[in-house]
Tab-separated table of C-alpha atoms and ligand atoms in Angstrom:
chain	number	residue	atom	x	y	z
A	3	MET	CA	-66.198	-4.427	40.151
A	4	ALA	CA	-64.116	-1.287	38.969
A	5	ASP	CA	-64.182	-3.017	35.486
A	6	ILE	CA	-67.792	-3.358	35.899
A	7	LEU	CA	-68.643	0.244	36.669
A	8	GLY	CA	-66.089	1.431	34.583
A	9	GLY	CA	-68.308	-0.582	31.451
A	10	LEU	CA	-71.310	0.497	32.745
A	11	ALA	CA	-69.514	4.487	32.636
A	12	GLY	CA	-67.911	3.750	29.130
A	13	VAL	CA	-72.030	2.920	27.984
A	14	GLY	CA	-73.534	5.722	29.469
A	15	PHE	CA	-70.874	7.853	27.844
A	16	GLY	CA	-71.410	5.791	24.190
A	17	ILE	CA	-75.239	6.615	24.432
A	18	THR	CA	-74.521	10.507	25.569
A	19	VAL	CA	-72.451	10.977	22.275
A	20	ALA	CA	-75.429	8.903	20.545
A	21	LEU	CA	-77.817	11.254	21.773
A	22	VAL	CA	-75.942	14.370	20.023
A	23	VAL	CA	-74.794	12.607	16.819
A	24	ILE	CA	-78.507	11.345	15.622
A	25	ASN	CA	-79.672	14.627	15.597
A	26	GLU	CA	-77.073	16.052	13.686
A	27	THR	CA	-77.515	16.117	9.594
A	28	PRO	CA	-74.943	16.926	7.068
A	29	GLY	CA	-77.074	19.766	5.841
A	30	ALA	CA	-77.018	21.158	9.274
A	31	LEU	CA	-73.456	21.164	9.772
A	32	ALA	CA	-72.599	22.557	6.613
A	33	SER	CA	-74.827	25.825	7.300
A	34	PRO	CA	-73.318	28.768	8.609
A	35	GLY	CA	-72.061	27.758	12.617
A	36	GLY	CA	-73.174	24.328	11.699
A	37	TRP	CA	-69.829	22.710	13.106
A	38	LEU	CA	-69.659	25.231	16.059
A	39	THR	CA	-72.940	24.486	17.572
A	40	ALA	CA	-72.734	20.847	17.134
A	41	ALA	CA	-69.429	20.819	18.925
A	42	GLY	CA	-71.253	22.663	21.636
A	43	ARG	CA	-74.055	20.732	22.124
A	44	LEU	CA	-71.592	17.636	21.998
A	45	THR	CA	-69.213	19.186	24.752
A	46	GLY	CA	-72.354	20.010	26.589
A	47	PHE	CA	-73.901	16.869	26.869
A	48	LEU	CA	-70.683	15.324	27.852
A	49	GLY	CA	-69.909	17.933	30.583
A	50	SER	CA	-73.459	17.062	32.246
A	51	TYR	CA	-73.070	13.130	31.538
A	52	LEU	CA	-69.720	13.642	33.682
A	53	MET	CA	-71.316	15.935	36.001
A	54	LEU	CA	-73.925	13.029	36.568
A	55	MET	CA	-71.359	10.506	37.196
A	56	MET	CA	-69.618	12.728	39.767
A	57	VAL	CA	-72.902	13.250	41.970
A	58	PHE	CA	-73.175	9.280	41.809
A	59	LEU	CA	-69.937	8.691	42.930
A	60	ILE	CA	-70.283	10.945	46.032
A	61	ALA	CA	-74.016	10.190	46.774
A	62	ARG	CA	-72.756	7.651	49.495
A	63	ILE	CA	-74.780	4.812	47.792
A	64	PRO	CA	-74.600	1.774	49.951
A	65	TRP	CA	-74.038	-1.149	47.529
A	66	LEU	CA	-71.153	1.179	45.956
A	67	GLU	CA	-69.768	2.028	49.140
A	68	ARG	CA	-69.685	-1.443	50.342
A	69	ALA	CA	-68.438	-2.764	46.898
A	70	VAL	CA	-65.985	0.064	45.844
A	71	GLY	CA	-65.346	1.991	49.045
A	72	GLN	CA	-65.928	5.744	49.830
A	73	ASP	CA	-61.790	6.540	49.379
A	74	GLN	CA	-61.659	4.736	45.960
A	75	LEU	CA	-64.900	6.817	45.120
A	76	ILE	CA	-63.776	10.162	45.998
A	77	ARG	CA	-60.567	9.264	44.205
A	78	TRP	CA	-62.796	8.396	40.864
A	79	HIS	CA	-64.972	11.680	41.393
A	80	ARG	CA	-61.485	13.417	41.608
A	81	ARG	CA	-60.131	11.942	38.930
A	82	ILE	CA	-63.184	13.041	36.514
A	83	GLY	CA	-62.888	16.330	38.755
A	84	GLY	CA	-62.252	19.309	36.194
A	85	TRP	CA	-63.135	17.544	32.903
A	86	PRO	CA	-66.959	18.894	33.190
A	87	ILE	CA	-66.156	22.306	33.881
A	88	VAL	CA	-63.707	22.599	31.037
A	89	LEU	CA	-66.323	20.589	28.831
A	90	ILE	CA	-69.181	22.955	29.949
A	91	ALA	CA	-66.859	26.002	29.129
A	92	LEU	CA	-66.191	24.616	25.752
A	93	HIS	CA	-70.024	24.133	25.021
A	94	VAL	CA	-70.504	28.007	26.120
A	95	VAL	CA	-67.801	29.291	24.007
A	96	PHE	CA	-68.916	26.812	20.935
A	97	VAL	CA	-72.561	27.498	21.053
A	98	THR	CA	-71.994	30.750	21.373
A	99	LEU	CA	-69.605	31.479	18.286
A	100	GLY	CA	-71.990	28.964	16.523
A	101	TYR	CA	-75.202	30.936	16.959
A	102	ALA	CA	-73.339	34.383	16.540
A	103	LYS	CA	-72.649	33.169	12.862
A	104	ILE	CA	-76.095	32.082	12.599
A	105	ASP	CA	-77.552	35.460	13.634
A	106	ARG	CA	-74.260	37.179	11.911
A	107	VAL	CA	-73.738	39.118	15.134
A	108	GLY	CA	-70.538	39.325	17.644
A	109	PRO	CA	-70.405	36.852	20.543
A	110	VAL	CA	-70.868	39.524	22.950
A	111	ARG	CA	-74.356	40.366	21.420
A	112	GLN	CA	-75.172	36.617	21.072
A	113	LEU	CA	-74.749	36.123	24.753
A	114	GLY	CA	-77.236	39.418	25.212
A	115	ILE	CA	-79.742	37.377	22.448
A	116	PHE	CA	-79.566	34.280	24.636
A	117	LEU	CA	-80.000	35.839	28.008
A	118	THR	CA	-83.173	37.895	26.654
A	119	HIS	CA	-84.522	35.441	24.450
A	120	TYR	CA	-83.931	32.074	25.361
A	121	PRO	CA	-85.408	30.332	28.311
A	122	ASP	CA	-83.717	29.528	31.495
A	123	MET	CA	-80.436	31.042	30.246
A	124	LEU	CA	-79.938	33.118	32.881
A	125	ALA	CA	-80.438	30.538	35.552
A	126	SER	CA	-77.666	28.331	33.553
A	127	LEU	CA	-74.911	31.055	33.399
A	128	VAL	CA	-75.424	31.710	37.233
A	129	ALA	CA	-74.899	27.828	37.040
A	130	PHE	CA	-71.770	27.972	34.961
A	131	ALA	CA	-70.479	30.861	37.261
A	132	LEU	CA	-70.944	28.532	40.458
A	133	LEU	CA	-69.435	25.552	38.684
A	134	VAL	CA	-66.336	27.729	37.597
A	135	MET	CA	-66.123	28.667	41.272
A	136	VAL	CA	-66.105	25.178	42.364
A	137	GLY	CA	-63.365	24.373	40.257
A	138	ILE	CA	-61.078	26.869	41.072
A	139	THR	CA	-61.510	26.487	44.931
A	140	SER	CA	-61.308	22.716	44.070
A	141	TRP	CA	-57.896	23.152	41.974
A	142	ARG	CA	-54.942	21.484	44.343
A	143	ILE	CA	-53.053	24.280	44.480
A	144	VAL	CA	-55.960	26.616	45.942
A	145	ARG	CA	-57.345	23.862	47.657
A	146	GLN	CA	-54.394	23.568	50.109
A	147	ARG	CA	-54.152	26.469	51.144
A	148	GLN	CA	-57.552	27.061	52.448
A	149	PRO	CA	-58.864	25.076	55.450
A	150	TYR	CA	-60.819	21.893	54.182
A	151	GLU	CA	-64.311	23.763	55.791
A	152	ASN	CA	-64.112	26.705	53.145
A	153	TRP	CA	-63.719	23.978	50.410
A	154	TRP	CA	-66.590	21.780	51.331
A	155	VAL	CA	-69.154	24.887	51.897
A	156	VAL	CA	-67.998	26.416	48.678
A	157	HIS	CA	-68.624	22.385	47.013
A	158	LEU	CA	-72.269	22.830	48.298
A	159	TYR	CA	-73.058	25.313	45.693
A	160	THR	CA	-72.495	22.392	42.886
A	161	TYR	CA	-75.994	21.151	43.880
A	162	LEU	CA	-77.146	24.743	43.500
A	163	ALA	CA	-75.341	24.680	40.036
A	164	LEU	CA	-77.120	21.491	38.938
A	165	ALA	CA	-80.672	22.497	39.632
A	166	LEU	CA	-80.204	25.716	37.877
A	167	ALA	CA	-78.904	24.093	34.774
A	168	PHE	CA	-81.073	21.244	34.723
A	169	ALA	CA	-84.220	23.173	32.906
A	170	HIS	CA	-81.771	24.679	30.324
A	171	GLN	CA	-80.689	20.831	29.128
A	172	VAL	CA	-83.992	19.523	29.100
A	173	VAL	CA	-85.912	22.310	27.857
A	174	THR	CA	-83.475	23.568	25.228
A	175	GLY	CA	-81.404	20.560	24.241
A	176	LEU	CA	-82.149	19.730	20.737
A	177	ALA	CA	-81.562	15.885	21.470
A	178	PHE	CA	-84.968	16.462	23.307
A	179	LEU	CA	-87.028	18.651	21.367
A	180	HIS	CA	-89.786	16.248	19.817
A	181	HIS	CA	-87.885	13.033	21.332
A	182	PRO	CA	-89.751	12.322	24.416
A	183	LEU	CA	-88.338	8.939	24.930
A	184	PRO	CA	-84.613	10.264	25.213
A	185	LYS	CA	-86.215	13.060	27.298
A	186	GLY	CA	-87.537	10.895	29.758
A	187	PHE	CA	-84.321	9.012	30.148
A	188	TRP	CA	-82.326	11.986	30.902
A	189	ILE	CA	-84.906	13.140	33.230
A	190	ALA	CA	-85.079	10.081	34.934
A	191	VAL	CA	-81.268	9.742	35.391
A	192	TRP	CA	-80.996	12.919	36.720
A	193	ALA	CA	-83.703	12.578	39.336
A	194	ALA	CA	-82.320	9.092	40.325
A	195	ALA	CA	-78.899	11.011	41.256
A	196	ALA	CA	-80.767	13.666	42.934
A	197	LEU	CA	-82.958	10.938	45.013
A	198	SER	CA	-79.834	9.111	45.706
A	199	VAL	CA	-78.407	12.236	47.373
A	200	LEU	CA	-81.308	13.038	49.366
A	201	ALA	CA	-81.583	9.567	50.394
A	202	PHE	CA	-78.263	8.465	51.231
A	203	ARG	CA	-76.487	11.685	52.289
A	204	VAL	CA	-79.657	13.265	54.045
A	205	THR	CA	-82.577	11.057	54.811
A	206	LEU	CA	-81.347	7.806	55.891
A	207	PRO	CA	-78.537	9.257	58.374
A	208	ILE	CA	-81.359	11.374	59.911
A	209	ILE	CA	-83.261	8.064	60.412
A	210	ARG	CA	-79.950	6.440	61.701
A	211	ASN	CA	-79.292	8.851	63.985
A	212	ALA	CA	-82.760	9.449	65.530
A	213	ARG	CA	-82.474	5.486	66.135
A	214	TYR	CA	-78.906	5.663	67.674
A	215	ARG	CA	-79.252	8.970	69.715
A	216	LEU	CA	-75.717	9.453	70.188
A	217	GLU	CA	-73.980	11.332	72.818
A	218	VAL	CA	-70.693	11.896	74.040
A	219	VAL	CA	-70.080	10.016	77.649
A	220	SER	CA	-66.347	10.861	78.213
A	221	VAL	CA	-63.229	11.901	76.647
A	222	HIS	CA	-59.660	11.077	77.847
A	223	GLU	CA	-56.123	11.454	76.729
A	224	GLU	CA	-54.466	8.235	75.418
A	225	ALA	CA	-51.120	9.391	74.124
A	226	PRO	CA	-49.887	13.289	73.941
A	227	GLY	CA	-52.316	14.958	71.685
A	228	VAL	CA	-54.693	11.999	71.045
A	229	PHE	CA	-57.746	11.851	72.897
A	230	SER	CA	-60.704	9.020	72.470
A	231	ILE	CA	-64.104	10.056	72.784
A	232	VAL	CA	-66.555	7.611	74.069
A	233	CYS	CA	-70.223	7.838	72.972
A	234	SER	CA	-73.222	6.115	74.415
A	235	GLY	CA	-76.365	5.137	72.084
A	236	GLN	CA	-79.585	3.299	71.542
A	237	LYS	CA	-79.963	0.317	70.014
A	238	LEU	CA	-76.345	0.090	68.680
A	239	SER	CA	-76.566	-3.577	68.913
A	240	HIS	CA	-78.539	-2.982	65.384
A	241	LEU	CA	-75.398	-0.990	63.840
A	242	ALA	CA	-73.680	-3.124	61.262
A	243	VAL	CA	-70.347	-1.832	61.329
A	244	SER	CA	-66.912	-3.901	60.940
A	245	GLY	CA	-63.514	-3.167	62.708
A	246	GLY	CA	-61.583	-0.854	60.416
A	247	GLN	CA	-64.742	1.530	59.347
A	248	PHE	CA	-65.110	4.893	59.604
A	249	PHE	CA	-67.964	7.536	60.099
A	250	GLN	CA	-68.319	10.888	59.518
A	251	TRP	CA	-68.429	12.583	62.662
A	252	ARG	CA	-70.472	15.793	63.314
A	253	PHE	CA	-70.492	16.625	66.975
A	254	LEU	CA	-73.596	19.437	67.450
A	255	THR	CA	-71.986	21.866	69.539
A	256	ARG	CA	-71.291	25.582	68.920
A	257	GLY	CA	-68.357	26.006	66.251
A	258	LEU	CA	-68.402	22.298	65.243
A	259	TRP	CA	-71.785	21.276	64.007
A	260	TRP	CA	-71.516	22.350	60.717
A	261	GLN	CA	-68.967	20.070	59.937
A	262	ALA	CA	-68.404	16.421	59.564
A	263	HIS	CA	-64.877	14.830	59.909
A	264	PRO	CA	-63.999	11.084	59.228
A	265	TYR	CA	-62.820	9.079	62.017
A	266	SER	CA	-62.637	5.710	62.036
A	267	LEU	CA	-63.756	3.312	65.077
A	268	SER	CA	-60.985	2.553	67.763
A	269	ALA	CA	-62.974	-0.466	68.956
A	270	MET	CA	-65.862	-2.556	67.817
A	271	PRO	CA	-69.095	-1.073	69.761
A	272	ASN	CA	-69.516	-2.274	72.928
A	273	PRO	CA	-73.404	-1.335	73.478
A	274	PRO	CA	-74.349	1.353	74.615
A	275	HIS	CA	-70.692	2.399	73.843
A	276	ILE	CA	-68.952	3.314	70.596
A	277	ARG	CA	-65.646	4.857	70.359
A	278	VAL	CA	-63.029	6.711	68.291
A	279	THR	CA	-59.667	7.932	68.965
A	280	VAL	CA	-58.534	11.022	67.412
A	281	LYS	CA	-55.287	12.919	66.979
A	282	ASP	CA	-55.098	16.542	67.265
A	283	LEU	CA	-53.922	17.508	63.485
A	284	GLY	CA	-56.007	21.052	63.122
A	285	ASP	CA	-59.082	22.805	64.018
A	286	HIS	CA	-61.598	19.862	64.203
A	287	SER	CA	-59.734	17.132	65.699
A	288	GLY	CA	-57.831	19.704	68.049
A	289	SER	CA	-61.373	20.788	69.383
A	290	VAL	CA	-62.782	16.884	69.964
A	291	ALA	CA	-60.478	17.159	73.272
A	292	ARG	CA	-62.777	19.826	74.816
A	293	LEU	CA	-66.066	18.128	73.803
A	294	LYS	CA	-68.616	18.105	76.766
A	295	PRO	CA	-70.315	14.968	78.267
A	296	GLY	CA	-73.845	15.070	77.154
A	297	THR	CA	-72.900	16.862	73.575
A	298	ARG	CA	-75.047	15.224	70.879
A	299	VAL	CA	-73.305	13.705	68.065
A	300	PHE	CA	-74.810	12.918	64.356
A	301	VAL	CA	-72.676	10.769	62.437
A	302	GLU	CA	-72.981	9.398	58.693
A	303	GLY	CA	-71.808	5.909	57.832
A	304	PRO	CA	-70.258	3.248	58.207
A	305	TYR	CA	-67.746	3.681	55.388
A	306	GLY	CA	-65.123	1.873	53.836
A	307	THR	CA	-63.532	-1.528	52.925
A	308	PHE	CA	-60.785	-1.343	55.459
A	309	THR	CA	-62.070	-4.548	56.875
A	310	HIS	CA	-61.249	-7.916	57.330
A	311	HIS	CA	-63.942	-9.171	54.681
A	312	VAL	CA	-61.653	-8.139	51.978
A	313	ARG	CA	-59.135	-10.495	52.793
A	314	ALA	CA	-58.137	-13.502	51.028
A	315	THR	CA	-56.231	-15.586	53.348
A	316	ASN	CA	-56.286	-16.790	56.967
A	317	ARG	CA	-53.084	-15.115	57.885
A	318	VAL	CA	-53.255	-11.574	58.709
A	319	VAL	CA	-50.515	-9.199	59.476
A	320	LEU	CA	-51.494	-5.632	60.537
A	321	ILE	CA	-48.570	-2.630	60.635
A	322	GLY	CA	-49.754	0.804	62.082
A	323	ALA	CA	-47.971	3.633	63.663
A	324	GLY	CA	-49.231	6.948	65.040
A	325	VAL	CA	-53.322	7.459	65.010
A	326	GLY	CA	-52.946	4.884	62.201
A	327	VAL	CA	-53.265	1.913	64.990
A	328	THR	CA	-56.902	2.706	65.869
A	329	PRO	CA	-58.502	1.060	62.881
A	330	LEU	CA	-55.974	-1.667	63.231
A	331	ARG	CA	-57.062	-2.202	66.701
A	332	ALA	CA	-60.748	-2.868	65.475
A	333	ILE	CA	-59.755	-4.851	62.899
A	334	LEU	CA	-57.933	-7.051	65.456
A	335	GLU	CA	-60.946	-7.101	67.676
A	336	ASP	CA	-63.350	-8.048	64.841
A	337	LEU	CA	-61.157	-10.879	63.215
A	338	PRO	CA	-62.582	-14.406	63.277
A	339	THR	CA	-60.836	-16.841	65.524
A	340	SER	CA	-59.783	-19.045	62.980
A	341	VAL	CA	-57.337	-16.401	61.196
A	342	GLU	CA	-53.572	-16.173	62.471
A	343	VAL	CA	-52.685	-12.803	62.994
A	344	SER	CA	-49.133	-10.871	63.490
A	345	VAL	CA	-49.457	-7.220	64.819
A	346	ILE	CA	-46.302	-4.441	64.271
A	347	VAL	CA	-47.056	-1.376	65.308
A	348	ARG	CA	-44.444	1.544	65.000
A	349	SER	CA	-43.659	4.527	67.189
A	350	SER	CA	-40.614	7.013	68.041
A	351	ASN	CA	-41.125	6.637	71.588
A	352	GLU	CA	-43.250	4.330	74.211
A	353	GLU	CA	-45.925	6.994	75.474
A	354	ASP	CA	-46.752	7.453	71.568
A	355	LEU	CA	-48.224	3.558	71.390
A	356	ILE	CA	-51.567	4.274	71.391
A	357	HIS	CA	-54.099	1.801	73.016
A	358	ARG	CA	-50.924	-0.277	73.733
A	359	ASP	CA	-52.445	-2.315	76.494
A	360	GLU	CA	-55.204	-3.214	74.342
A	361	ILE	CA	-53.671	-4.227	71.488
A	362	THR	CA	-51.464	-6.384	74.032
A	363	ALA	CA	-54.602	-8.184	75.588
A	364	LEU	CA	-56.344	-8.610	72.219
A	365	ALA	CA	-53.027	-10.206	70.447
A	366	ALA	CA	-52.545	-12.458	73.570
A	367	ARG	CA	-56.185	-13.294	73.433
A	368	ARG	CA	-56.045	-14.957	70.043
A	369	GLY	CA	-52.443	-16.363	70.276
A	370	GLY	CA	-51.153	-13.940	67.939
A	371	THR	CA	-47.864	-12.365	68.058
A	372	LEU	CA	-47.182	-8.545	68.823
A	373	HIS	CA	-43.756	-6.510	67.861
A	374	GLU	CA	-43.650	-3.233	68.872
A	375	LEU	CA	-40.972	-1.333	67.097
A	376	VAL	CA	-39.902	1.877	69.424
A	377	GLY	CA	-37.396	4.137	67.946
A	378	SER	CA	-36.327	6.813	65.287
A	379	ARG	CA	-36.868	5.936	61.755
A	380	HIS	CA	-33.455	5.106	61.414
A	381	GLN	CA	-32.814	2.942	64.497
A	382	VAL	CA	-36.234	0.722	63.504
A	383	LYS	CA	-36.235	-0.039	59.847
A	384	LEU	CA	-39.263	-1.340	58.235
A	385	ASP	CA	-38.001	-2.596	54.975
A	386	ALA	CA	-38.855	-6.178	53.243
A	387	ALA	CA	-35.852	-7.785	54.946
A	388	ALA	CA	-37.007	-7.020	58.608
A	389	LEU	CA	-40.524	-7.336	57.597
A	390	LYS	CA	-39.654	-11.214	56.800
A	391	ARG	CA	-37.637	-11.519	59.846
A	392	LEU	CA	-40.466	-10.335	61.890
A	393	VAL	CA	-43.368	-12.281	60.359
A	394	PRO	CA	-41.395	-15.156	58.084
A	395	SER	CA	-44.473	-16.449	56.477
A	396	ILE	CA	-45.701	-12.653	55.137
A	397	ALA	CA	-45.446	-13.286	51.398
A	398	THR	CA	-48.527	-15.850	52.096
A	399	CYS	CA	-50.733	-13.280	54.295
A	400	ASP	CA	-53.093	-10.687	53.847
A	401	VAL	CA	-51.215	-7.630	54.952
A	402	TYR	CA	-53.096	-4.243	56.363
A	403	VAL	CA	-51.469	-0.986	56.704
A	404	CYS	CA	-52.278	2.219	58.173
A	405	GLY	CA	-50.319	5.185	59.428
A	406	PRO	CA	-49.250	8.530	58.443
A	407	ALA	CA	-49.247	9.093	54.512
A	408	ALA	CA	-45.315	8.866	54.179
A	409	PHE	CA	-45.140	5.450	56.478
A	410	THR	CA	-47.559	4.090	54.517
A	411	ASP	CA	-46.149	4.442	51.231
A	412	HIS	CA	-42.820	3.087	52.414
A	413	VAL	CA	-44.687	0.074	54.317
A	414	THR	CA	-46.477	-0.811	51.422
A	415	ALA	CA	-43.446	-0.785	49.014
A	416	SER	CA	-41.822	-2.899	51.310
A	417	VAL	CA	-44.563	-5.484	51.517
A	418	ALA	CA	-44.964	-5.820	47.852
A	419	ARG	CA	-41.130	-6.256	47.760
A	420	ALA	CA	-41.231	-9.178	50.629
A	421	GLY	CA	-43.160	-10.593	48.095
A	422	VAL	CA	-47.429	-10.054	48.819
A	423	ARG	CA	-49.471	-9.766	46.391
A	424	PRO	CA	-50.826	-6.291	45.767
A	425	GLU	CA	-54.778	-7.626	46.148
A	426	ARG	CA	-53.587	-8.767	49.268
A	427	ILE	CA	-52.215	-5.257	50.741
A	428	HIS	CA	-54.712	-3.343	52.103
A	429	THR	CA	-54.248	0.100	53.107
A	430	GLU	CA	-56.229	2.944	54.615
A	431	VAL	CA	-55.056	6.816	54.425
A	432	PHE	CA	-56.604	9.339	56.561
A	433	ALA	CA	-57.030	11.749	53.499
A	434	PHE	CA	-59.237	12.104	50.927
B	501	FAD	C1	-61.206	7.179	56.206
B	501	FAD	C2	-60.517	8.403	57.084
B	501	FAD	C3	-60.508	7.755	58.552
B	501	FAD	C4	-59.884	8.639	59.508
B	501	FAD	N1	-59.707	8.181	60.677
B	501	FAD	C5	-59.451	8.982	61.801
B	501	FAD	C6	-58.971	8.472	63.045
B	501	FAD	O1	-59.463	7.712	63.279
B	501	FAD	N2	-58.338	8.974	63.821
B	501	FAD	C7	-57.507	10.230	63.562
B	501	FAD	O2	-57.135	11.248	64.585
B	501	FAD	N3	-57.923	10.760	62.488
B	501	FAD	C8	-58.482	10.292	61.389
B	501	FAD	N4	-58.833	10.799	59.918
B	501	FAD	C9	-58.026	11.807	60.169
B	501	FAD	C10	-59.149	13.276	59.896
B	501	FAD	O3	-60.170	12.757	59.261
B	501	FAD	C11	-58.422	14.157	60.205
B	501	FAD	O4	-57.077	14.107	60.498
B	501	FAD	C12	-59.315	15.264	60.385
B	501	FAD	O5	-60.509	15.430	59.788
B	501	FAD	C13	-58.319	16.773	60.580
B	501	FAD	O6	-59.627	17.872	60.491
B	501	FAD	P1	-58.856	19.305	60.934
B	501	FAD	O7	-59.802	20.395	60.970
B	501	FAD	O8	-58.525	19.114	62.307
B	501	FAD	O9	-57.500	19.574	60.159
B	501	FAD	P2	-57.451	20.354	59.365
B	501	FAD	O10	-55.955	21.331	59.218
B	501	FAD	O11	-58.684	20.876	58.607
B	501	FAD	O12	-57.130	19.120	58.117
B	501	FAD	C14	-55.951	18.402	58.237
B	501	FAD	C15	-55.704	17.325	57.066
B	501	FAD	O13	-56.773	16.583	57.202
B	501	FAD	C16	-57.394	16.652	55.742
B	501	FAD	N5	-59.306	16.524	56.411
B	501	FAD	C17	-59.549	17.453	57.035
B	501	FAD	N6	-61.058	17.459	57.078
B	501	FAD	C18	-61.151	16.494	56.661
B	501	FAD	C19	-62.541	15.798	56.224
B	501	FAD	N7	-63.503	16.113	56.431
B	501	FAD	N8	-62.343	14.820	55.475
B	501	FAD	C20	-61.537	14.355	54.649
B	501	FAD	N9	-60.097	15.147	54.751
B	501	FAD	C21	-60.140	15.915	55.752
B	501	FAD	C22	-57.309	17.939	55.385
B	501	FAD	O14	-57.247	17.560	54.001
B	501	FAD	C23	-55.948	17.708	55.648
B	501	FAD	O15	-54.746	17.259	54.785
B	501	FAD	C24	-59.148	10.178	58.757
B	501	FAD	C25	-59.387	10.570	57.529
B	501	FAD	C26	-59.957	9.508	56.989
B	501	FAD	C27	-59.943	9.771	55.324
């Protein structure tokens, strides 16, 4: 799927370059400022195209979410990251310098001419400023120093920036002047992106939540600092979700209603109930322990491909630590009975073994094996030799790993060394 999407994105990139190149002539390039304005048009179009890709990647388009998984889509979105902003900044610089040469004025004077004599320029300048602000706050060093919610709110301004810049692209883009077909095509793809966001990030969740009407029923402590939130809802038997998937949860109470956080189901829905288990790691995850019964809940999802559907074999090993065992517990419940399963849970002490009784019962019910490894990292090693001792057939299994980032990295490397093929190692990382 990644190859197909990469191919499609490449074709789109080619079309975008072609839209610019076919409108250039040797005469125009040789004229004063010709090369600069051509470079400005190319960087502008490419920046805009990459922006479009970024919007599609995070539009929550259901088939894309199912085929690729939200974590991968967000990783691609991030990898494209600063490029559109750099390209659009170059567009501003090249076009200003190019037109300054044509008009025989300085760049600052030229900027003034743009703002006063060209349509939609002020809006696009505001759009550019907003994009720069989003780019700076998304830069890793800056992002890590601020609460996630700040970054998220600033990120929303991207949509405003795109809306403000759109008219400028369509009205002044040389590739569109007297060319209704490319113009129609460009408007259609941008409209598709906007409609996808509206449909899948706004309308669909509203419809689903009006149908399910979730509210908190109870909150209880599973382990120190780890709480299960049980919600009740209507028509949950129609909820198509697999064990291992997550939702974005928005608890409609003071201070929390405006932020959505991803939490995986820690059990398959048991209508009218649905449950997540949350470890207190910050503002939001720490507040859920104080949720009152009756609090309305708004969810988006389900998302994620960390499910039994991606396995290639009928032998599965689930390896988890900390709150990472929660999606594994749901997968264990969701696995078809024909699948042989071994579960390995790792913890520093017994009281931190989350959902211990449930995992023991689920593993026993299907004749699976359960290994609880309790002790410090030095006492309990999870290297390739240890894994082979615990599950001698591991090389022929699908292995699911979820836990703290360092644990997941270490275990994934050990699993690979134990002979498991990369495509059979499935991980969920609790951070985007
Ligand atoms: C796919 C997925 C499934 C998850 N499932 C669970 C689960 O079942 N149980 C559980 O306890 N935790 C889970 N998490 C982690 C949980 O989302 C974070 O611990 C929580 O959002 C932290 O928010 P905070 O305000 O409490 O802490 P903060 O201090 O704001 O953040 C702590 C860390 O979490 C990251 N984070 C914060 N908010 C978000 C967000 N909205 N989206 C993505 N990352 C964020 C931050 O980048 C930071 O690294 C999951 C995360 C992901 C990505």
